Short mmCIF file of C-alpha atoms in Angstrom, two decimals:
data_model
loop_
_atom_site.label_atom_id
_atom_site.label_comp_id
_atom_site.label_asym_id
_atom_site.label_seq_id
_atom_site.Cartn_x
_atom_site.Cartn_y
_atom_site.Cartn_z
CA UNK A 13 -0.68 38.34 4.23
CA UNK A 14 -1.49 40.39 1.13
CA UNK A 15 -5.07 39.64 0.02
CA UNK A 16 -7.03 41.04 -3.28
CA UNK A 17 -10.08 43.36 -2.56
CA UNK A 18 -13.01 40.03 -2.93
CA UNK A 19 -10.42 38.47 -0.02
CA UNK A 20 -8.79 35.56 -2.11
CA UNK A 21 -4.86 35.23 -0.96
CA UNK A 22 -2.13 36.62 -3.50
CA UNK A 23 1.40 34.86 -3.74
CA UNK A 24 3.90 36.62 -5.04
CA UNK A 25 6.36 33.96 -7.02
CA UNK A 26 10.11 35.58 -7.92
CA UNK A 27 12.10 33.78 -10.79
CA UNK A 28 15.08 34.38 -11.83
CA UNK A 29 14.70 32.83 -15.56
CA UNK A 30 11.99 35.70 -15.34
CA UNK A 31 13.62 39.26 -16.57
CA UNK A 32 11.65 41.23 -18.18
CA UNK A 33 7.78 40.66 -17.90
CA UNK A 34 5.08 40.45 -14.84
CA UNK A 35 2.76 38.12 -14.97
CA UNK A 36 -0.74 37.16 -12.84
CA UNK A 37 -3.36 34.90 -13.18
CA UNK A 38 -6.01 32.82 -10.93
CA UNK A 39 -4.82 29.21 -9.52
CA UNK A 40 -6.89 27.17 -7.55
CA UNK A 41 -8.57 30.39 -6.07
CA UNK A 42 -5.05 31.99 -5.47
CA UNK A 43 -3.88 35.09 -7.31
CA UNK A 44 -0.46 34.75 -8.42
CA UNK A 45 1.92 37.26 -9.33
CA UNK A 46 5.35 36.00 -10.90
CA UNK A 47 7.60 38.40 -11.07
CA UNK A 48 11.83 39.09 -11.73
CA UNK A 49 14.12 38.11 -8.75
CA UNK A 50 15.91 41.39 -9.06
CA UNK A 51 12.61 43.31 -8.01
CA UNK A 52 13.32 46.00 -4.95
CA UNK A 53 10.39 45.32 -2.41
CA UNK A 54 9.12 48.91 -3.77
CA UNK A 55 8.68 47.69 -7.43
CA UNK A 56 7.32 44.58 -5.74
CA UNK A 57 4.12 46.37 -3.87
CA UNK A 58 3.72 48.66 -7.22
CA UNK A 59 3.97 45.67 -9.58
CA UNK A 60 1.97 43.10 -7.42
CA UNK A 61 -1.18 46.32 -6.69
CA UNK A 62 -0.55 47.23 -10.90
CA UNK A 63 -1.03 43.81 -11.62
CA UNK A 64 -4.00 42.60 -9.01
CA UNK A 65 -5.60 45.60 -10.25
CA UNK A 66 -5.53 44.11 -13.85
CA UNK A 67 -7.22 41.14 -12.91
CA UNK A 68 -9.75 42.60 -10.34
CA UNK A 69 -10.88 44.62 -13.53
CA UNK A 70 -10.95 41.32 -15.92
CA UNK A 71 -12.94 39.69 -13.66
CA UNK A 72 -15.52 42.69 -13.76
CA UNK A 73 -15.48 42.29 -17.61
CA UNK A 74 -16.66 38.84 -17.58
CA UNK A 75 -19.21 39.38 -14.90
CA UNK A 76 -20.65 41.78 -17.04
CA UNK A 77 -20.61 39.49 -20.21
CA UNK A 78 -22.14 36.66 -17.82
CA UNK A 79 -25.42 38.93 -17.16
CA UNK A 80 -25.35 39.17 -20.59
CA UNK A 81 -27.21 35.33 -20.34
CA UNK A 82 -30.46 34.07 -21.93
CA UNK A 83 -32.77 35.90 -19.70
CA UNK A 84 -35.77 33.95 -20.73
CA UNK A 85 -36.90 30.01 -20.68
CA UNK A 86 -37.47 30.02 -24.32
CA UNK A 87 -34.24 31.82 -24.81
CA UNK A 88 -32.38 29.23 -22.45
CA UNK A 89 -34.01 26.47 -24.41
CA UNK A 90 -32.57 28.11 -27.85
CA UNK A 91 -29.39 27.91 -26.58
CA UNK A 92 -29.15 24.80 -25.04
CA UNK A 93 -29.85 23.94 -28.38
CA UNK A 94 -27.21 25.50 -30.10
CA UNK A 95 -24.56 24.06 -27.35
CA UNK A 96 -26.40 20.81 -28.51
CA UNK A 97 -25.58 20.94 -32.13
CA UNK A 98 -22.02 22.64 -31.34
CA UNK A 99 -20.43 20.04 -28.94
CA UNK A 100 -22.58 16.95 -28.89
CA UNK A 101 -23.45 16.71 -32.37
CA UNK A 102 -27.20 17.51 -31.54
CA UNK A 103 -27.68 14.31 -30.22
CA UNK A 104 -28.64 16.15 -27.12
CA UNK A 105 -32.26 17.38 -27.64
CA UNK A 106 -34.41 18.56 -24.79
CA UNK A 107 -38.32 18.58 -24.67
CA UNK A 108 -37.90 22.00 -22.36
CA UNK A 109 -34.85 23.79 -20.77
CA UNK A 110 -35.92 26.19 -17.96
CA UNK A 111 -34.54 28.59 -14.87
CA UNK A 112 -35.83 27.41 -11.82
CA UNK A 113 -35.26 28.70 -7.78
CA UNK A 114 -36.25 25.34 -6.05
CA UNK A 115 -32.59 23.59 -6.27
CA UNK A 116 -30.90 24.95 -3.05
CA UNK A 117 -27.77 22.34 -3.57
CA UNK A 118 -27.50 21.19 -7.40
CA UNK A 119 -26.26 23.82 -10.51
CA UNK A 120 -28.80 22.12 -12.59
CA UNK A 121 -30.74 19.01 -13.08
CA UNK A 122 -31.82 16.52 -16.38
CA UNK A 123 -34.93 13.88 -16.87
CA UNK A 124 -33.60 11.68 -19.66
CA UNK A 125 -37.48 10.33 -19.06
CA UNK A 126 -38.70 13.28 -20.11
CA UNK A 127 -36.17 15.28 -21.60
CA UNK A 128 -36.33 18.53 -19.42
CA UNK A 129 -33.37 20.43 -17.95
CA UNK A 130 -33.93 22.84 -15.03
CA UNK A 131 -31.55 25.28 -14.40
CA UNK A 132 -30.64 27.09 -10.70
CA UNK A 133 -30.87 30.83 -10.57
CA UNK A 134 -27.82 30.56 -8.56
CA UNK A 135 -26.49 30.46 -12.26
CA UNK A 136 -27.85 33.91 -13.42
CA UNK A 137 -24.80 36.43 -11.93
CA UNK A 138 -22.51 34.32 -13.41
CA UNK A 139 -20.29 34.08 -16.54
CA UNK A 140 -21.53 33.02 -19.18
CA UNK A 141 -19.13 29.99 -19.98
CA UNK A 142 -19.96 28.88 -16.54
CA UNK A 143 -23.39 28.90 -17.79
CA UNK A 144 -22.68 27.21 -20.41
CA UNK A 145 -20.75 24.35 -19.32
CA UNK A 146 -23.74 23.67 -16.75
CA UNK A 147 -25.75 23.47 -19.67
CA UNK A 148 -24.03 21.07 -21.32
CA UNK A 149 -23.33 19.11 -18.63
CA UNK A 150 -27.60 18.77 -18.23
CA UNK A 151 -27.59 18.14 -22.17
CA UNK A 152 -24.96 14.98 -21.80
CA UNK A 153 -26.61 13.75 -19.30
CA UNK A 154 -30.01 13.27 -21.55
CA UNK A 155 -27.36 10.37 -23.50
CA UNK A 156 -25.16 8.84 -20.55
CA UNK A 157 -27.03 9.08 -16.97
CA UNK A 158 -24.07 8.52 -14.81
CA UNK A 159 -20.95 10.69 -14.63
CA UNK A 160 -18.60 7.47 -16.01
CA UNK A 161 -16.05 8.02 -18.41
CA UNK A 162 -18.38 8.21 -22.02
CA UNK A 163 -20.28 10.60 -19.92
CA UNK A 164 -17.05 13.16 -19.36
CA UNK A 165 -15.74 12.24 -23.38
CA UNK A 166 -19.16 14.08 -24.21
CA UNK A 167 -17.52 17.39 -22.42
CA UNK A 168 -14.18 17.20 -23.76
CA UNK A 169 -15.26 19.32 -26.85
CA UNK A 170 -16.29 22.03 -24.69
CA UNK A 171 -13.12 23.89 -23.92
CA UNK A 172 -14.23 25.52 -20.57
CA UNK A 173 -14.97 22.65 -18.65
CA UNK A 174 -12.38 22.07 -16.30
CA UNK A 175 -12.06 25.97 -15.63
CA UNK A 176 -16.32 25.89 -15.06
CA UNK A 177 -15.89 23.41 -12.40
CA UNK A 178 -13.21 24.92 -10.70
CA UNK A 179 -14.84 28.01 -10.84
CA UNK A 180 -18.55 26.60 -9.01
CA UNK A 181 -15.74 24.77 -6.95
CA UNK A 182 -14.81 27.94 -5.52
CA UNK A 183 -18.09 29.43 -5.65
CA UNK A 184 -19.66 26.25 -3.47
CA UNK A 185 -16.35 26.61 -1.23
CA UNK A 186 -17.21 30.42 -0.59
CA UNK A 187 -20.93 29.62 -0.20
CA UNK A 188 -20.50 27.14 2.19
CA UNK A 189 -18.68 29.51 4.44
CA UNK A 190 -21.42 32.10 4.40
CA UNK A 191 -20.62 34.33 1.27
CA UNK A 192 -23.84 35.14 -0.92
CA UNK A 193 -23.89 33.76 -4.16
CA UNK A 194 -23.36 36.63 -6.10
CA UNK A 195 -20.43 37.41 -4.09
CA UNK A 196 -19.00 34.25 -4.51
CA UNK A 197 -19.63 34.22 -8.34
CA UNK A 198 -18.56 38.28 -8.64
CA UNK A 199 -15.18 37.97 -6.72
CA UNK A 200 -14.65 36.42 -3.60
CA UNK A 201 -13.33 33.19 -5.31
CA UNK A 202 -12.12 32.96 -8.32
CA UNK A 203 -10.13 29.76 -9.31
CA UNK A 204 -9.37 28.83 -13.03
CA UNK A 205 -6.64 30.39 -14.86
CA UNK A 206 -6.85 34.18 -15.35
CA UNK A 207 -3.79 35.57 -16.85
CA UNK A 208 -2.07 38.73 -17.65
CA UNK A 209 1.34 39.80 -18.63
CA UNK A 210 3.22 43.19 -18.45
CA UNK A 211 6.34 44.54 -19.60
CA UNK A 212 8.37 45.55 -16.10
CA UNK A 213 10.49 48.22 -17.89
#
């Protein structure tokens, strides 16, 4: 079973409506590689490694921009208050918005009460729409306190959500079997929907 370097499985998927292009991307915490039915298995093993090798270095490029996160609490706070006025209209608007290390099992936490939002360090090696989407998720849940149906309509502006929660899907799934978190956010897992095409002439 061929495997990328973090571990995840690859499938390789041969079409024959597929003639001239390669393509791979991320699904459900698979790494697929499509590529033409009239592939030799030698152009298969050089496409599949060109192409796994494409996304292994993606996924290095958006770990780096994810460190690239609101380091401080007052910096968080500024930001959560720009995702405010961008998706929810501002209607979201926190009394404080800080990193915390105490929550071993939750991404984040909100006090409507109050109006604070603590988030995990968990967070911090990861992408920054991750990030974000945690964020807001804290921020709609300062207007609707359960997770019903106006509480998800609040998200659907945000265009990363369902990828985010696949994405601490996997990370939780890969935690839970004894990967560290930054191994889980940096590669192990990585569900959602990376993609990249190539030309196979």
């Amino acid at each position: 079973m061929i495997t990328t370097e973090g571990g995840a499985p690859v499938e390789v998927r041969r079409s024959a409506r597929r003639t001239r292009t390669v393509a791979a991307f991320w699904e459900n915490g698979t790494a697929v590689v499509a590529i033409p039915a009239r592939f030799t298995a030698a152009q298969e093993k050089e496409w599949v490694q060109r192409m796994l090798a494409k996304l292994h270095r993606q996924g290095e490029r958006r770990s780096a921009a994810g460190r690239k996160r609101p380091a401080s609490d007052a910096a968080l706070a500024s930001h959560a208050a720009q995702l405010s006025e961008r998706y929810l209209g501002g209607k979201a608007a926190p009394a404080s918005v800080r990193w915390v290390s105490n929550q071993n099992s939750r991404w984040g936490s909100a006090t409507p009460a109050d109006g604070t939002i603590r988030l995990s360090d968990k967070l911090r090696p990861m992408p920054q729409w991750v990030i974000d989407y945690v964020l807001l998720h804290e921020l709609a849940h300062l207007l609707v306190a359960g997770h019903n149906a106006a509480f998800w309509k609040l998200l659907e502006a945000y265009p990363e959500t369902g990828r985010a929660k696949a994405f601490l899907e996997g990370v939780s799934f890969a935690m839970a079997r004894g990967l560290q978190g930054s191994e889980a956010a940096n590669g192990a897992v990585r569900p959602g929907q990376e993609h990249w095409t190539d030309d196979a002439d």
